[in-house]
Coordinates of C-alpha atoms in Angstrom, one line a residue:
M1 CA -26.0 -14.7 11.0
L2 CA -22.8 -16.4 10.0
K3 CA -24.1 -16.8 6.4
E4 CA -25.0 -13.0 6.3
N5 CA -21.5 -12.1 7.5
L6 CA -19.9 -14.3 4.9
L7 CA -22.1 -12.8 2.2
K8 CA -21.3 -9.3 3.4
R9 CA -17.5 -10.1 3.3
A10 CA -17.8 -11.6 -0.2
L11 CA -19.8 -8.7 -1.6
S12 CA -17.4 -6.2 -0.1
A13 CA -14.4 -8.0 -1.4
L14 CA -16.0 -8.2 -4.9
V15 CA -16.7 -4.5 -5.0
F16 CA -13.1 -3.8 -3.8
V17 CA -11.6 -6.0 -6.5
V18 CA -13.8 -4.5 -9.3
V19 CA -12.9 -1.0 -8.3
I20 CA -9.1 -1.7 -8.1
L21 CA -9.1 -3.6 -11.4
G22 CA -11.2 -0.8 -13.0
G23 CA -8.7 1.8 -11.8
I24 CA -5.8 -0.2 -13.2
L25 CA -7.2 -1.5 -16.5
I26 CA -9.4 1.2 -17.9
N27 CA -7.2 4.3 -18.2
E28 CA -4.8 6.6 -16.3
Y29 CA -7.5 9.1 -15.4
L30 CA -9.7 6.7 -13.6
Y31 CA -6.5 5.3 -12.0
V32 CA -5.5 8.6 -10.5
V33 CA -9.0 9.3 -9.2
I34 CA -9.4 5.9 -7.5
F35 CA -5.9 5.7 -6.1
T36 CA -5.9 9.3 -4.9
L37 CA -9.1 8.6 -2.9
I38 CA -7.6 5.3 -1.6
T39 CA -4.4 7.1 -0.5
I40 CA -6.3 10.0 1.3
I41 CA -8.7 7.6 3.1
A42 CA -5.8 5.3 4.1
L43 CA -3.9 8.4 5.4
A44 CA -7.0 9.5 7.4
E45 CA -7.2 6.0 8.9
S46 CA -3.6 6.1 9.9
Y47 CA -4.1 9.4 11.7
H48 CA -7.1 7.7 13.5
L49 CA -4.7 4.9 14.6
F50 CA -2.3 7.5 16.0
E51 CA -5.0 9.4 17.8
K52 CA -6.2 6.1 19.4
S53 CA -2.6 5.7 20.6
G54 CA -2.8 9.0 22.5
N55 CA -1.2 11.2 19.8
R56 CA -2.6 14.3 18.1
P57 CA -1.4 14.8 14.5
Q58 CA -2.6 17.8 12.5
K59 CA -4.7 15.4 10.4
Y60 CA -6.5 17.9 8.2
Y61 CA -3.4 19.7 7.1
G62 CA -1.6 16.4 6.9
I63 CA -4.3 15.1 4.5
F64 CA -3.9 18.3 2.4
V65 CA -0.1 17.8 2.2
G66 CA -0.6 14.1 1.4
L67 CA -3.0 14.9 -1.4
T68 CA -0.6 17.4 -2.9
I69 CA 2.3 15.0 -2.7
Y70 CA 0.4 12.2 -4.3
L71 CA -0.8 14.4 -7.2
L72 CA 2.6 15.9 -7.7
T73 CA 4.1 12.4 -7.9
F74 CA 1.5 11.4 -10.5
F75 CA 2.2 14.3 -12.8
V76 CA 6.0 13.9 -12.3
A77 CA 5.7 10.2 -13.2
R78 CA 3.6 11.1 -16.2
G79 CA 6.1 13.6 -17.4
D80 CA 3.9 16.7 -17.2
I81 CA 5.9 18.6 -14.6
P82 CA 9.6 18.4 -13.6
P83 CA 10.9 16.6 -10.4
S84 CA 11.8 20.0 -9.0
S85 CA 8.0 20.5 -8.3
Y86 CA 8.6 18.5 -5.2
F87 CA 9.9 21.7 -3.6
I88 CA 6.2 22.6 -3.2
A89 CA 5.8 19.7 -0.7
I90 CA 8.9 20.8 1.2
F91 CA 7.3 24.3 1.7
L92 CA 4.0 22.8 2.8
I93 CA 5.8 20.7 5.5
L94 CA 7.6 23.8 6.7
F95 CA 4.2 25.5 7.1
L96 CA 3.3 22.5 9.4
F97 CA 5.7 24.0 12.0
I98 CA 4.2 27.4 11.7
F99 CA 0.7 26.1 12.2
E100 CA 1.8 24.1 15.2
I101 CA 2.9 27.1 17.2
Y102 CA -0.7 28.3 17.2
Q103 CA -1.9 25.1 18.8
D104 CA -2.5 25.3 22.6
R105 CA -0.7 22.1 23.7
E106 CA 2.7 21.0 25.0
D107 CA 3.4 18.0 22.7
H108 CA 4.2 20.1 19.6
F109 CA 7.0 17.9 18.4
I110 CA 5.0 14.7 18.8
S111 CA 2.2 16.2 16.8
I112 CA 4.5 17.2 14.0
A113 CA 6.3 13.8 14.1
F114 CA 3.0 11.8 13.7
T115 CA 1.7 14.2 11.1
V116 CA 4.8 13.6 9.0
F117 CA 4.9 9.9 9.9
G118 CA 1.4 9.4 8.3
I119 CA 2.7 10.9 5.1
V120 CA 5.9 8.8 5.1
Y121 CA 4.0 5.7 6.0
V122 CA 1.1 5.9 3.6
V123 CA 1.4 8.7 1.0
I124 CA 5.0 8.2 -0.2
P125 CA 4.7 4.4 -0.6
M126 CA 1.4 4.8 -2.4
S127 CA 3.0 7.4 -4.6
T128 CA 5.5 4.9 -5.9
L129 CA 2.6 3.2 -7.6
N130 CA 2.6 6.1 -10.0
F131 CA 6.1 5.4 -11.1
I132 CA 5.3 1.7 -11.5
A133 CA 2.3 2.7 -13.6
F134 CA 4.5 4.9 -15.8
S135 CA 7.5 2.6 -15.8
G136 CA 10.6 3.5 -17.8
I137 CA 10.5 -0.1 -19.0
N138 CA 7.5 0.9 -21.0
N139 CA 9.1 4.2 -22.2
G140 CA 7.3 6.2 -19.5
L141 CA 3.8 5.3 -20.9
F142 CA 0.9 4.3 -18.7
T143 CA 0.9 0.5 -18.4
Y144 CA -1.3 -1.8 -16.2
E145 CA 1.1 -4.7 -16.5
Y146 CA 3.2 -4.2 -13.4
L147 CA 0.5 -2.7 -11.2
L148 CA -1.8 -5.6 -12.0
A149 CA 0.9 -8.2 -11.4
L150 CA 1.7 -6.5 -8.0
F151 CA -1.9 -6.7 -6.8
I152 CA -2.5 -10.2 -8.1
I153 CA 0.5 -11.5 -6.3
L154 CA -0.4 -9.7 -3.1
W155 CA -4.0 -11.0 -3.2
V156 CA -2.8 -14.6 -4.1
N157 CA -0.2 -14.5 -1.3
D158 CA -2.8 -13.2 1.3
S159 CA -5.4 -15.8 0.2
G160 CA -2.9 -18.7 0.1
A161 CA -1.5 -17.8 3.5
Y162 CA -5.0 -17.6 5.0
L163 CA -6.0 -21.0 3.5
I164 CA -2.8 -22.9 4.4
G165 CA -2.5 -21.2 7.8
S166 CA -6.1 -22.1 8.7
V167 CA -5.6 -25.8 7.9
F168 CA -1.9 -26.4 8.8
G169 CA -0.8 -23.4 10.8
K170 CA 0.9 -24.3 14.0
T171 CA 4.2 -22.4 14.2
K172 CA 3.7 -18.8 15.1
L173 CA 5.3 -16.3 12.7
F174 CA 5.3 -13.3 15.1
E175 CA 3.1 -14.0 18.0
R176 CA 3.8 -10.8 19.9
I177 CA 2.4 -8.7 17.0
S178 CA 0.1 -10.9 15.0
P179 CA -0.8 -14.2 16.8
N180 CA -2.9 -15.5 13.9
K181 CA 0.0 -15.6 11.5
S182 CA 2.0 -18.8 11.1
W183 CA 5.1 -20.0 9.3
E184 CA 3.1 -22.6 7.5
G185 CA 0.6 -20.0 6.2
T186 CA 3.4 -17.6 5.2
I187 CA 5.3 -20.3 3.2
G188 CA 2.0 -21.6 1.7
G189 CA 1.1 -18.1 0.5
A190 CA 4.6 -17.7 -1.0
V191 CA 4.2 -20.9 -3.0
F192 CA 0.9 -19.7 -4.4
A193 CA 2.5 -16.3 -5.2
F194 CA 5.3 -18.0 -7.2
I195 CA 2.7 -20.0 -9.1
A196 CA 0.9 -16.8 -9.8
A197 CA 4.1 -15.2 -11.0
Y198 CA 4.7 -18.1 -13.4
V199 CA 1.1 -17.7 -14.9
I200 CA 1.7 -13.9 -15.2
S201 CA 4.9 -14.5 -17.1
L202 CA 3.0 -16.4 -19.8
F203 CA 0.9 -13.2 -20.5
F204 CA 3.2 -10.4 -19.6
T205 CA 6.6 -10.7 -21.4
G206 CA 8.1 -7.4 -20.2
L207 CA 10.2 -9.4 -17.7
S208 CA 11.7 -12.8 -17.9
L209 CA 10.4 -15.8 -15.9
F210 CA 13.4 -15.4 -13.5
Q211 CA 12.7 -11.7 -13.1
W212 CA 9.0 -12.4 -12.4
F213 CA 10.0 -14.8 -9.7
I214 CA 12.2 -12.1 -8.1
F215 CA 9.2 -9.7 -8.5
A216 CA 7.1 -12.2 -6.6
G217 CA 9.7 -12.8 -3.9
I218 CA 10.1 -9.1 -3.2
T219 CA 6.3 -8.7 -3.1
V220 CA 5.8 -11.5 -0.7
L221 CA 8.7 -10.6 1.6
F222 CA 8.0 -6.9 2.0
G223 CA 4.2 -7.4 1.8
T224 CA 4.4 -9.6 4.8
Y225 CA 6.4 -6.9 6.7
G226 CA 3.8 -4.3 5.7
D227 CA 1.1 -6.5 7.2
L228 CA 3.1 -7.0 10.4
V229 CA 3.8 -3.3 10.8
E230 CA 0.1 -2.3 10.5
S231 CA -0.8 -5.1 13.0
W232 CA 1.8 -3.6 15.4
L233 CA 0.3 -0.1 15.0
K234 CA -3.3 -1.4 15.6
R235 CA -2.1 -3.4 18.6
R236 CA -0.6 -0.2 20.0
A237 CA -3.9 1.7 19.4
G238 CA -5.9 -1.2 20.9
I239 CA -8.2 -1.6 17.8
K240 CA -9.0 -4.5 15.5
D241 CA -9.5 -2.6 12.2
S242 CA -8.2 0.7 10.9
G243 CA -11.7 1.6 9.7
T244 CA -15.1 0.4 8.6
I245 CA -15.3 1.4 5.0
M246 CA -15.2 -2.2 3.9
P247 CA -17.9 -4.3 5.7
G248 CA -16.4 -7.5 7.0
H249 CA -12.8 -6.4 6.1
G250 CA -12.1 -3.2 8.0
G251 CA -10.5 -0.1 6.5
L252 CA -8.6 0.6 3.4
L253 CA -5.4 0.7 5.4
D254 CA -6.1 -2.9 6.3
R255 CA -6.4 -3.8 2.6
F256 CA -3.3 -1.8 1.5
D257 CA -0.9 -2.5 4.4
S258 CA 1.1 -5.0 2.4
T259 CA 1.2 -2.6 -0.6
L260 CA 2.8 0.1 1.5
F261 CA 6.0 -1.9 1.9
A262 CA 5.9 -3.9 -1.4
A263 CA 5.3 -1.1 -3.8
P264 CA 8.4 0.9 -3.1
M265 CA 10.6 -2.2 -3.3
I266 CA 9.0 -3.2 -6.7
F267 CA 9.6 0.4 -8.0
L268 CA 13.3 0.0 -7.0
F269 CA 13.4 -3.4 -8.6
L270 CA 11.9 -2.1 -11.9
K271 CA 14.4 0.8 -11.9
I272 CA 17.3 -1.7 -11.6
I273 CA 15.9 -3.7 -14.5
E274 CA 15.5 -0.5 -16.5
Y275 CA 19.0 0.8 -15.9
F276 CA 20.9 -2.5 -16.1
F277 CA 18.9 -4.6 -18.5
I278 CA 16.9 -2.3 -20.8
S279 CA 19.0 0.9 -21.3

């Protein structure tokens, strides 16, 4: 039984990595298809978490708005449409209030709040991946360099933290929210992440070694907070996993919780590099 579970986890992880790498490395069209699906599924899982906590977001309309915002961001980042196109999203959110008055319930504002919260928590952070993919450092052209680096560092950090924490973990990092995380594991994961950043710098020369180390530090710090926030949401909902789409690993929200906090910060970091060191 244990061997079957380990095999299931390994195969699930392999498929996940192949799909993500394919979406990043092959071309921008496959990228947008794969990451749009990931974003929408993760958003649906977040609404499931909110429902388990006793809240009732307008999940179907929220998913429609989330899909629209993600695709708008892709085409804005690609340079196909102007940033003013975001006004479409504003109008869609206004309609959320109109639809809510037709719902027969008393907690209207809570419903609206959690519908919008799902979009802010999942869709907007995932949308920043589009701007990382079409970074100004690469003259706005699609590039896999920074996306690939982000996910490699996140994966190495998670794996390193798990391995070191399993062997040496004694000091709890945040026991109230995530009792299995330890300071030893967190520091060990960070060390592996910086080693990964050094290796990445040998192949990707768009940033200096020092800048890659900053890239890794930002990813580790905010990725850890992303993990903790999702653990907090799951604890409030009283569930272990956000979904079941990945056998042995849970849902996509479980796999991208670190990305939700790391990606916006990496986008900001690359913008700073672009304006102060490239322009």
